[in-house]
mmCIF file of C-alpha atoms and ligand atoms in Angstrom:
data_model
loop_
_atom_site.group_PDB
_atom_site.id
_atom_site.type_symbol
_atom_site.label_atom_id
_atom_site.label_comp_id
_atom_site.label_asym_id
_atom_site.label_seq_id
_atom_site.Cartn_x
_atom_site.Cartn_y
_atom_site.Cartn_z
ATOM 1 C CA MET A 1 22.673 -4.569 49.808
ATOM 2 C CA SER A 2 19.825 -5.310 47.450
ATOM 3 C CA PHE A 3 18.015 -2.284 46.042
ATOM 4 C CA THR A 4 14.758 -3.878 47.190
ATOM 5 C CA ASN A 5 15.763 -2.937 50.746
ATOM 6 C CA SER A 6 16.007 0.735 49.822
ATOM 7 C CA VAL A 7 13.528 3.165 51.314
ATOM 8 C CA LEU A 8 12.379 4.191 47.854
ATOM 9 C CA TYR A 9 11.617 0.637 46.717
ATOM 10 C CA GLN A 10 9.609 0.045 49.870
ATOM 11 C CA GLN A 11 7.778 3.338 49.376
ATOM 12 C CA ILE A 12 6.394 2.610 45.906
ATOM 13 C CA GLY A 13 3.151 0.934 46.875
ATOM 14 C CA ALA A 14 -0.316 0.774 45.371
ATOM 15 C CA SER A 15 -1.465 3.677 43.209
ATOM 16 C CA PRO A 16 -4.591 5.580 44.287
ATOM 17 C CA LEU A 17 -7.957 4.846 42.697
ATOM 18 C CA GLN A 18 -9.892 8.053 42.044
ATOM 19 C CA SER A 19 -13.607 8.152 41.380
ATOM 20 C CA ILE A 20 -14.493 10.705 38.673
ATOM 21 C CA THR A 21 -17.525 12.950 38.413
ATOM 22 C CA HIS A 22 -18.331 14.479 35.049
ATOM 23 C CA PRO A 23 -21.583 15.582 33.390
ATOM 24 C CA LEU A 24 -21.272 12.947 30.652
ATOM 25 C CA LEU A 25 -20.828 10.134 33.175
ATOM 26 C CA THR A 26 -23.854 11.339 35.128
ATOM 27 C CA GLU A 27 -25.974 11.619 31.982
ATOM 28 C CA LYS A 28 -25.068 8.110 30.786
ATOM 29 C CA GLY A 29 -25.106 6.471 34.222
ATOM 30 C CA VAL A 30 -21.538 5.198 33.827
ATOM 31 C CA GLN A 31 -19.171 4.883 36.806
ATOM 32 C CA LEU A 32 -15.558 5.761 36.069
ATOM 33 C CA SER A 33 -12.532 5.491 38.313
ATOM 34 C CA ILE A 34 -9.001 6.345 37.309
ATOM 35 C CA LYS A 35 -6.169 4.180 38.569
ATOM 36 C CA ARG A 36 -3.588 6.897 39.123
ATOM 37 C CA ASP A 37 -0.341 5.150 38.241
ATOM 38 C CA ASP A 38 0.959 8.611 37.347
ATOM 39 C CA LEU A 39 1.143 9.144 41.112
ATOM 40 C CA LEU A 40 3.172 5.988 41.865
ATOM 41 C CA HIS A 41 6.378 8.021 42.020
ATOM 42 C CA ALA A 42 7.308 11.517 40.844
ATOM 43 C CA GLU A 43 9.954 10.297 38.409
ATOM 44 C CA ILE A 44 9.508 6.553 37.821
ATOM 45 C CA SER A 45 5.836 6.942 37.146
ATOM 46 C CA GLY A 46 2.981 5.241 35.376
ATOM 47 C CA ASN A 47 3.147 1.925 33.630
ATOM 48 C CA LYS A 48 6.918 2.410 33.423
ATOM 49 C CA TRP A 49 7.464 1.317 37.000
ATOM 50 C CA ARG A 50 5.114 -1.619 36.534
ATOM 51 C CA LYS A 51 7.093 -2.817 33.528
ATOM 52 C CA LEU A 52 10.514 -2.101 34.997
ATOM 53 C CA LYS A 53 10.076 -3.670 38.401
ATOM 54 C CA HIS A 54 10.661 -7.340 37.573
ATOM 55 C CA ASN A 55 13.278 -6.429 35.001
ATOM 56 C CA LEU A 56 15.290 -4.617 37.658
ATOM 57 C CA LEU A 57 14.926 -7.587 39.997
ATOM 58 C CA GLU A 58 16.189 -9.849 37.214
ATOM 59 C CA ALA A 59 19.084 -7.512 36.412
ATOM 60 C CA GLU A 60 20.118 -7.636 40.033
ATOM 61 C CA ALA A 61 19.714 -11.425 40.203
ATOM 62 C CA GLN A 62 22.005 -11.698 37.169
ATOM 63 C CA GLN A 63 24.471 -9.316 38.880
ATOM 64 C CA LYS A 64 24.151 -6.799 36.079
ATOM 65 C CA THR A 65 25.089 -3.257 37.016
ATOM 66 C CA HIS A 66 24.220 -1.386 33.831
ATOM 67 C CA LEU A 67 20.810 -0.949 32.194
ATOM 68 C CA LEU A 68 20.494 -0.237 28.487
ATOM 69 C CA SER A 69 17.437 0.431 26.391
ATOM 70 C CA PHE A 70 16.078 2.089 23.273
ATOM 71 C CA GLY A 71 13.727 4.994 22.663
ATOM 72 C CA GLY A 72 12.794 8.145 20.801
ATOM 73 C CA ALA A 73 13.972 11.623 21.806
ATOM 74 C CA PHE A 74 10.994 12.217 24.127
ATOM 75 C CA SER A 75 10.580 8.655 25.377
ATOM 76 C CA ASN A 76 8.783 8.156 28.674
ATOM 77 C CA HIS A 77 10.454 4.774 28.983
ATOM 78 C CA ILE A 78 13.974 6.202 28.627
ATOM 79 C CA HIS A 79 13.101 8.948 31.126
ATOM 80 C CA ALA A 80 11.822 6.422 33.691
ATOM 81 C CA LEU A 81 14.730 4.068 33.104
ATOM 82 C CA ALA A 82 17.193 6.889 33.749
ATOM 83 C CA ALA A 83 15.359 7.846 36.948
ATOM 84 C CA ALA A 84 15.211 4.242 38.160
ATOM 85 C CA SER A 85 18.909 3.750 37.368
ATOM 86 C CA TYR A 86 19.780 6.862 39.336
ATOM 87 C CA HIS A 87 17.667 5.985 42.360
ATOM 88 C CA PHE A 88 18.581 2.271 42.425
ATOM 89 C CA LYS A 89 22.251 2.815 41.550
ATOM 90 C CA PHE A 90 22.586 1.185 38.155
ATOM 91 C CA GLN A 91 24.597 2.736 35.342
ATOM 92 C CA ALA A 92 22.458 3.503 32.310
ATOM 93 C CA THR A 93 22.704 3.911 28.560
ATOM 94 C CA GLY A 94 19.948 5.081 26.233
ATOM 95 C CA ILE A 95 20.192 4.308 22.534
ATOM 96 C CA ILE A 96 18.219 7.153 21.035
ATOM 97 C CA ARG A 97 16.683 7.359 17.577
ATOM 98 C CA GLY A 98 17.665 10.748 16.159
ATOM 99 C CA GLU A 99 20.335 13.378 16.115
ATOM 100 C CA ALA A 100 22.548 14.599 18.923
ATOM 101 C CA HIS A 101 20.881 18.025 19.123
ATOM 102 C CA TYR A 102 17.962 16.309 20.878
ATOM 103 C CA ALA A 103 20.270 15.906 23.878
ATOM 104 C CA SER A 104 19.205 19.323 25.136
ATOM 105 C CA ASN A 105 15.442 18.669 25.050
ATOM 106 C CA PRO A 106 13.677 18.534 28.436
ATOM 107 C CA THR A 107 13.383 14.727 28.484
ATOM 108 C CA LEU A 108 16.943 13.930 27.526
ATOM 109 C CA SER A 109 18.619 16.694 29.480
ATOM 110 C CA GLN A 110 16.959 15.293 32.583
ATOM 111 C CA THR A 111 18.083 11.742 31.782
ATOM 112 C CA GLN A 112 21.674 13.000 31.563
ATOM 113 C CA LYS A 113 21.329 14.760 34.905
ATOM 114 C CA TRP A 114 20.466 11.335 36.287
ATOM 115 C CA GLY A 115 23.701 10.022 34.767
ATOM 116 C CA MET A 116 22.404 8.218 31.689
ATOM 117 C CA LYS A 117 24.788 8.086 28.728
ATOM 118 C CA LEU A 118 23.103 8.744 25.405
ATOM 119 C CA ASN A 119 24.043 7.149 22.137
ATOM 120 C CA PHE A 120 22.273 8.739 19.138
ATOM 121 C CA VAL A 121 21.742 6.492 16.133
ATOM 122 C CA ASP A 122 20.123 6.905 12.722
ATOM 123 C CA ARG A 123 16.867 5.167 11.843
ATOM 124 C CA LYS A 124 18.615 2.302 10.076
ATOM 125 C CA THR A 125 20.747 1.412 13.084
ATOM 126 C CA TYR A 126 17.798 1.937 15.419
ATOM 127 C CA ARG A 127 15.823 -0.683 13.512
ATOM 128 C CA LEU A 128 18.365 -3.314 14.618
ATOM 129 C CA LYS A 129 17.068 -2.998 18.191
ATOM 130 C CA GLU A 130 15.395 -6.401 18.151
ATOM 131 C CA GLN A 131 17.973 -8.288 16.124
ATOM 132 C CA ALA A 132 19.759 -11.035 18.022
ATOM 133 C CA ASP A 133 23.254 -10.440 16.618
ATOM 134 C CA TYR A 134 23.106 -6.675 17.291
ATOM 135 C CA LEU A 135 21.943 -7.302 20.854
ATOM 136 C CA GLN A 136 24.623 -9.910 21.315
ATOM 137 C CA GLN A 137 27.221 -7.421 20.144
ATOM 138 C CA LEU A 138 25.991 -4.851 22.706
ATOM 139 C CA GLN A 139 26.117 -7.544 25.368
ATOM 140 C CA GLN A 140 29.662 -8.518 24.432
ATOM 141 C CA GLN A 141 30.817 -4.898 24.541
ATOM 142 C CA ASN A 142 29.737 -4.785 28.173
ATOM 143 C CA PRO A 143 29.005 -8.088 29.942
ATOM 144 C CA LYS A 144 27.521 -6.203 32.909
ATOM 145 C CA VAL A 145 24.764 -4.763 30.754
ATOM 146 C CA TYR A 146 21.113 -5.782 31.076
ATOM 147 C CA ILE A 147 19.209 -4.914 27.910
ATOM 148 C CA LEU A 148 15.569 -3.870 27.985
ATOM 149 C CA PRO A 149 13.530 -3.586 24.799
ATOM 150 C CA GLU A 150 12.006 -0.337 23.524
ATOM 151 C CA GLY A 151 9.022 0.621 25.660
ATOM 152 C CA GLY A 152 10.128 -1.858 28.340
ATOM 153 C CA THR A 153 7.807 -4.543 27.009
ATOM 154 C CA ASN A 154 8.987 -8.114 27.512
ATOM 155 C CA ASN A 155 7.867 -11.174 29.475
ATOM 156 C CA LEU A 156 9.068 -9.692 32.753
ATOM 157 C CA ALA A 157 6.913 -6.600 32.221
ATOM 158 C CA ILE A 158 3.784 -8.719 32.520
ATOM 159 C CA PRO A 159 3.683 -9.632 36.255
ATOM 160 C CA GLY A 160 4.349 -6.017 37.281
ATOM 161 C CA VAL A 161 1.376 -4.775 35.299
ATOM 162 C CA ALA A 162 -0.780 -7.686 36.464
ATOM 163 C CA ASP A 163 -0.318 -6.325 40.021
ATOM 164 C CA ILE A 164 -2.789 -3.590 39.031
ATOM 165 C CA ILE A 165 -5.595 -6.159 39.028
ATOM 166 C CA THR A 166 -4.557 -7.345 42.503
ATOM 167 C CA GLU A 167 -4.531 -3.762 43.755
ATOM 168 C CA LEU A 168 -8.000 -3.088 42.353
ATOM 169 C CA LYS A 169 -9.305 -6.055 44.344
ATOM 170 C CA GLN A 170 -7.645 -4.730 47.482
ATOM 171 C CA GLN A 171 -9.146 -1.308 46.838
ATOM 172 C CA HIS A 172 -12.631 -2.832 47.153
ATOM 173 C CA ILE A 173 -14.019 -1.438 43.976
ATOM 174 C CA GLY A 174 -16.078 -4.588 43.393
ATOM 175 C CA PRO A 175 -16.530 -6.224 39.989
ATOM 176 C CA VAL A 176 -15.149 -4.026 37.206
ATOM 177 C CA ASP A 177 -16.784 -4.362 33.773
ATOM 178 C CA HIS A 178 -14.082 -2.721 31.661
ATOM 179 C CA ILE A 179 -10.481 -1.576 32.086
ATOM 180 C CA PHE A 180 -8.957 0.835 29.549
ATOM 181 C CA THR A 181 -5.322 1.625 28.861
ATOM 182 C CA ALA A 182 -3.357 3.474 26.190
ATOM 183 C CA THR A 183 -1.380 1.055 24.017
ATOM 184 C CA GLY A 184 2.000 1.556 22.378
ATOM 185 C CA SER A 185 4.087 -1.622 22.537
ATOM 186 C CA ALA A 186 1.197 -3.518 24.204
ATOM 187 C CA GLY A 187 3.012 -4.707 27.322
ATOM 188 C CA THR A 188 0.556 -2.884 29.549
ATOM 189 C CA LEU A 189 -2.505 -4.341 27.865
ATOM 190 C CA ALA A 190 -0.895 -7.794 27.922
ATOM 191 C CA GLY A 191 -0.167 -7.431 31.649
ATOM 192 C CA LEU A 192 -3.746 -6.419 32.374
ATOM 193 C CA ILE A 193 -5.013 -9.409 30.374
ATOM 194 C CA SER A 194 -2.694 -11.676 32.319
ATOM 195 C CA GLY A 195 -3.878 -10.283 35.667
ATOM 196 C CA ALA A 196 -7.533 -10.546 34.681
ATOM 197 C CA LEU A 197 -7.067 -14.148 33.535
ATOM 198 C CA GLN A 198 -5.992 -15.126 37.005
ATOM 199 C CA GLN A 199 -8.153 -12.897 39.141
ATOM 200 C CA SER A 200 -10.960 -11.203 37.304
ATOM 201 C CA PRO A 201 -12.036 -13.211 34.237
ATOM 202 C CA ASN A 202 -15.279 -11.278 33.714
ATOM 203 C CA THR A 203 -13.550 -7.934 33.282
ATOM 204 C CA GLN A 204 -13.054 -6.805 29.674
ATOM 205 C CA LEU A 205 -9.696 -5.251 28.840
ATOM 206 C CA HIS A 206 -9.290 -2.504 26.247
ATOM 207 C CA GLY A 207 -6.189 -1.007 24.691
ATOM 208 C CA VAL A 208 -6.436 2.193 22.672
ATOM 209 C CA ALA A 209 -3.615 2.072 20.131
ATOM 210 C CA VAL A 210 -1.834 5.428 19.886
ATOM 211 C CA LEU A 211 -0.148 4.520 16.608
ATOM 212 C CA LYS A 212 -1.417 3.777 13.119
ATOM 213 C CA ASN A 213 -1.737 0.256 11.722
ATOM 214 C CA ALA A 214 -1.487 -1.305 15.157
ATOM 215 C CA ASP A 215 -3.199 -4.593 14.267
ATOM 216 C CA TYR A 216 0.120 -6.450 14.500
ATOM 217 C CA LEU A 217 0.057 -5.864 18.274
ATOM 218 C CA ARG A 218 -2.597 -8.583 18.629
ATOM 219 C CA GLU A 219 0.091 -11.123 17.768
ATOM 220 C CA THR A 220 2.489 -9.503 20.293
ATOM 221 C CA ILE A 221 -0.172 -9.894 22.970
ATOM 222 C CA LYS A 222 -0.733 -13.551 22.087
ATOM 223 C CA GLN A 223 2.991 -14.127 22.460
ATOM 224 C CA LEU A 224 3.169 -12.334 25.797
ATOM 225 C CA VAL A 225 0.128 -13.947 27.448
ATOM 226 C CA ASN A 226 -0.736 -17.609 27.538
ATOM 227 C CA LYS A 227 -4.440 -18.392 27.113
ATOM 228 C CA GLU A 228 -5.222 -14.744 26.324
ATOM 229 C CA HIS A 229 -8.306 -15.968 24.451
ATOM 230 C CA GLN A 230 -9.866 -16.958 27.760
ATOM 231 C CA VAL A 231 -10.666 -13.356 28.655
ATOM 232 C CA SER A 232 -12.404 -10.752 26.596
ATOM 233 C CA TRP A 233 -10.004 -8.087 25.343
ATOM 234 C CA HIS A 234 -10.140 -5.571 22.562
ATOM 235 C CA LEU A 235 -7.526 -3.474 20.784
ATOM 236 C CA HIS A 236 -9.027 -0.232 19.428
ATOM 237 C CA THR A 237 -7.022 0.640 16.326
ATOM 238 C CA GLU A 238 -9.002 3.581 14.934
ATOM 239 C CA ASN A 239 -8.325 6.191 17.622
ATOM 240 C CA HIS A 240 -4.734 7.160 16.806
ATOM 241 C CA GLU A 241 -5.728 10.634 15.483
ATOM 242 C CA GLY A 242 -3.351 10.350 12.533
ATOM 243 C CA GLY A 243 -0.519 8.337 14.066
ATOM 244 C CA TYR A 244 2.032 8.279 16.846
ATOM 245 C CA GLY A 245 2.604 11.748 18.293
ATOM 246 C CA LYS A 246 -0.007 13.280 15.993
ATOM 247 C CA ILE A 247 -2.294 15.655 17.854
ATOM 248 C CA SER A 248 -5.490 16.700 16.125
ATOM 249 C CA GLN A 249 -7.217 19.943 17.058
ATOM 250 C CA ALA A 250 -10.125 17.952 18.486
ATOM 251 C CA LEU A 251 -7.812 15.816 20.631
ATOM 252 C CA SER A 252 -5.980 18.860 21.905
ATOM 253 C CA GLN A 253 -9.235 20.559 22.877
ATOM 254 C CA PHE A 254 -10.489 17.401 24.537
ATOM 255 C CA CYS A 255 -7.347 17.079 26.672
ATOM 256 C CA HIS A 256 -7.599 20.644 27.948
ATOM 257 C CA GLN A 257 -11.284 20.332 28.697
ATOM 258 C CA PHE A 258 -10.875 16.948 30.373
ATOM 259 C CA THR A 259 -8.209 18.284 32.722
ATOM 260 C CA GLN A 260 -10.278 21.370 33.457
ATOM 261 C CA GLN A 261 -13.372 19.319 34.286
ATOM 262 C CA THR A 262 -11.772 16.485 36.246
ATOM 263 C CA GLN A 263 -8.574 18.115 37.585
ATOM 264 C CA VAL A 264 -6.708 15.052 36.324
ATOM 265 C CA PRO A 265 -3.651 16.043 34.234
ATOM 266 C CA ILE A 266 -3.302 14.146 30.951
ATOM 267 C CA GLU A 267 -1.155 14.505 27.828
ATOM 268 C CA PRO A 268 -2.171 13.993 24.203
ATOM 269 C CA VAL A 269 0.260 11.253 23.103
ATOM 270 C CA TYR A 270 -0.991 8.397 25.317
ATOM 271 C CA THR A 271 -3.527 9.086 28.054
ATOM 272 C CA GLY A 272 -5.288 11.809 26.042
ATOM 273 C CA LYS A 273 -5.947 9.435 23.148
ATOM 274 C CA MET A 274 -7.199 6.769 25.524
ATOM 275 C CA PHE A 275 -9.624 9.086 27.348
ATOM 276 C CA TYR A 276 -10.766 10.651 24.073
ATOM 277 C CA ALA A 277 -11.617 7.197 22.696
ATOM 278 C CA LEU A 278 -13.362 6.225 25.929
ATOM 279 C CA TRP A 279 -15.385 9.455 25.931
ATOM 280 C CA GLN A 280 -16.549 8.800 22.376
ATOM 281 C CA LEU A 281 -17.678 5.281 23.302
ATOM 282 C CA ILE A 282 -19.601 6.625 26.290
ATOM 283 C CA GLU A 283 -21.221 9.329 24.140
ATOM 284 C CA GLN A 284 -22.241 6.693 21.598
ATOM 285 C CA ASN A 285 -24.044 4.730 24.357
ATOM 286 C CA HIS A 286 -21.637 1.852 24.076
ATOM 287 C CA PHE A 287 -22.040 1.057 27.775
ATOM 288 C CA PRO A 288 -25.361 0.311 29.514
ATOM 289 C CA LYS A 289 -26.316 2.322 32.612
ATOM 290 C CA GLY A 290 -24.529 1.075 35.726
ATOM 291 C CA THR A 291 -21.393 -0.017 33.843
ATOM 292 C CA LYS A 292 -18.266 0.210 35.978
ATOM 293 C CA ILE A 293 -15.101 1.284 34.168
ATOM 294 C CA VAL A 294 -11.526 1.739 35.343
ATOM 295 C CA ALA A 295 -9.133 3.760 33.186
ATOM 296 C CA LEU A 296 -5.437 3.358 33.840
ATOM 297 C CA HIS A 297 -3.502 6.608 34.002
ATOM 298 C CA THR A 298 -0.186 5.437 32.587
ATOM 299 C CA GLY A 299 1.706 8.668 33.336
ATOM 300 C CA GLY A 300 3.756 10.256 30.555
ATOM 301 C CA LEU A 301 3.303 13.774 31.892
ATOM 302 C CA GLN A 302 7.037 14.436 31.598
ATOM 303 C CA GLY A 303 6.452 14.579 27.829
ATOM 304 C CA LEU A 304 4.380 17.757 28.129
ATOM 305 C CA ALA A 305 7.449 20.005 28.362
ATOM 306 C CA GLY A 306 8.791 18.661 25.038
ATOM 307 C CA LEU A 307 5.409 19.020 23.328
ATOM 308 C CA LYS A 308 5.223 22.647 24.461
ATOM 309 C CA LEU A 309 8.711 23.305 23.158
ATOM 310 C CA LEU A 310 7.754 21.881 19.759
ATOM 311 C CA ASN A 311 4.566 23.984 19.791
ATOM 312 C CA LYS A 312 2.549 20.802 19.408
ATOM 313 C CA PHE A 313 0.450 21.271 22.537
ATOM 314 C CA GLN A 314 0.155 24.460 24.532
HETATM 315 C C1 PLP B 1 2.463 7.284 29.161
HETATM 316 C C2 PLP B 1 2.357 6.000 28.439
HETATM 317 N N1 PLP B 1 1.171 5.395 28.412
HETATM 318 C C3 PLP B 1 0.999 4.225 27.763
HETATM 319 C C4 PLP B 1 2.043 3.611 27.096
HETATM 320 C C5 PLP B 1 1.792 2.356 26.371
HETATM 321 O O1 PLP B 1 2.249 1.247 27.070
HETATM 322 P P1 PLP B 1 2.649 -0.045 26.280
HETATM 323 O O2 PLP B 1 3.888 0.296 25.489
HETATM 324 O O3 PLP B 1 2.932 -1.043 27.328
HETATM 325 O O4 PLP B 1 1.529 -0.412 25.390
HETATM 326 C C6 PLP B 1 3.309 4.203 27.107
HETATM 327 C C7 PLP B 1 4.463 3.578 26.432
HETATM 328 O O5 PLP B 1 5.130 2.767 26.991
HETATM 329 C C8 PLP B 1 3.460 5.447 27.787
HETATM 330 O O6 PLP B 1 4.656 6.060 27.813
#
């Protein structure tokens, strides 16, 4: 039986769209809604499900029974892949950058409970993750394996993310001026651009890069989306707060205050940086009164337990 017939697959539908009230939005006359992809599913949440969906369909079409991917010790992608593998009955392997003692952290201990096998590699080996001969070797070791790239970003990630634009139309929000997302490997931004190209060409798409020196991602996006120049999109590269996983005092404070004021849980590695950047743009009067903005909540809340453990975010 195909996993698409499973109750769970059928249950993962559209994510809710939540209208936000906040003193800053009222003062500036800006309308903000949050597309709550964090609520898509308790374990396969956020943009992870969007990017995985068509990859899982392809794995099944190719009669692959084992999913393999790459990530850091607190990776949201590895966490979601392990959950999806468990629920949809694939075997799973995570190739993890770092040492074996990470196996007991909250992210990775959960992935093992879901049955994922972990293979810890040093940085040098990890860097081979995109090299054809290394991937071919992994494939030859296990012909039933379907390999997903780090972060789950590949061509098949695009249509799943583009569904967000379709859902927004069905949720009758009317014309949206801007959509914001956090950006790591850029698959989510590319998917939004692709969806907007087909269905909402006047909407501007924004990615807030959570890592330093992210300019190279523009090329990734051009490779992932045909005719990307036909919509207006912008990669914000100055809001990384020091680099990937770096959490400034100001960012930390913002995240706590944001959650307190809106009751929407966020974390400081992805969604926190995106909302912090958006808030600064609103404060600086970047948007005229009446502007309608949608921010994508890409999930990642599982990472909070690890950040607490490392004393990086209390
Ligand atoms: C919670 C969260 N938000 C946003 C992103 C960024 O998505 P992308 O890698 O597609 O740019 C990621 C990483 O995949 C993530 O884990």
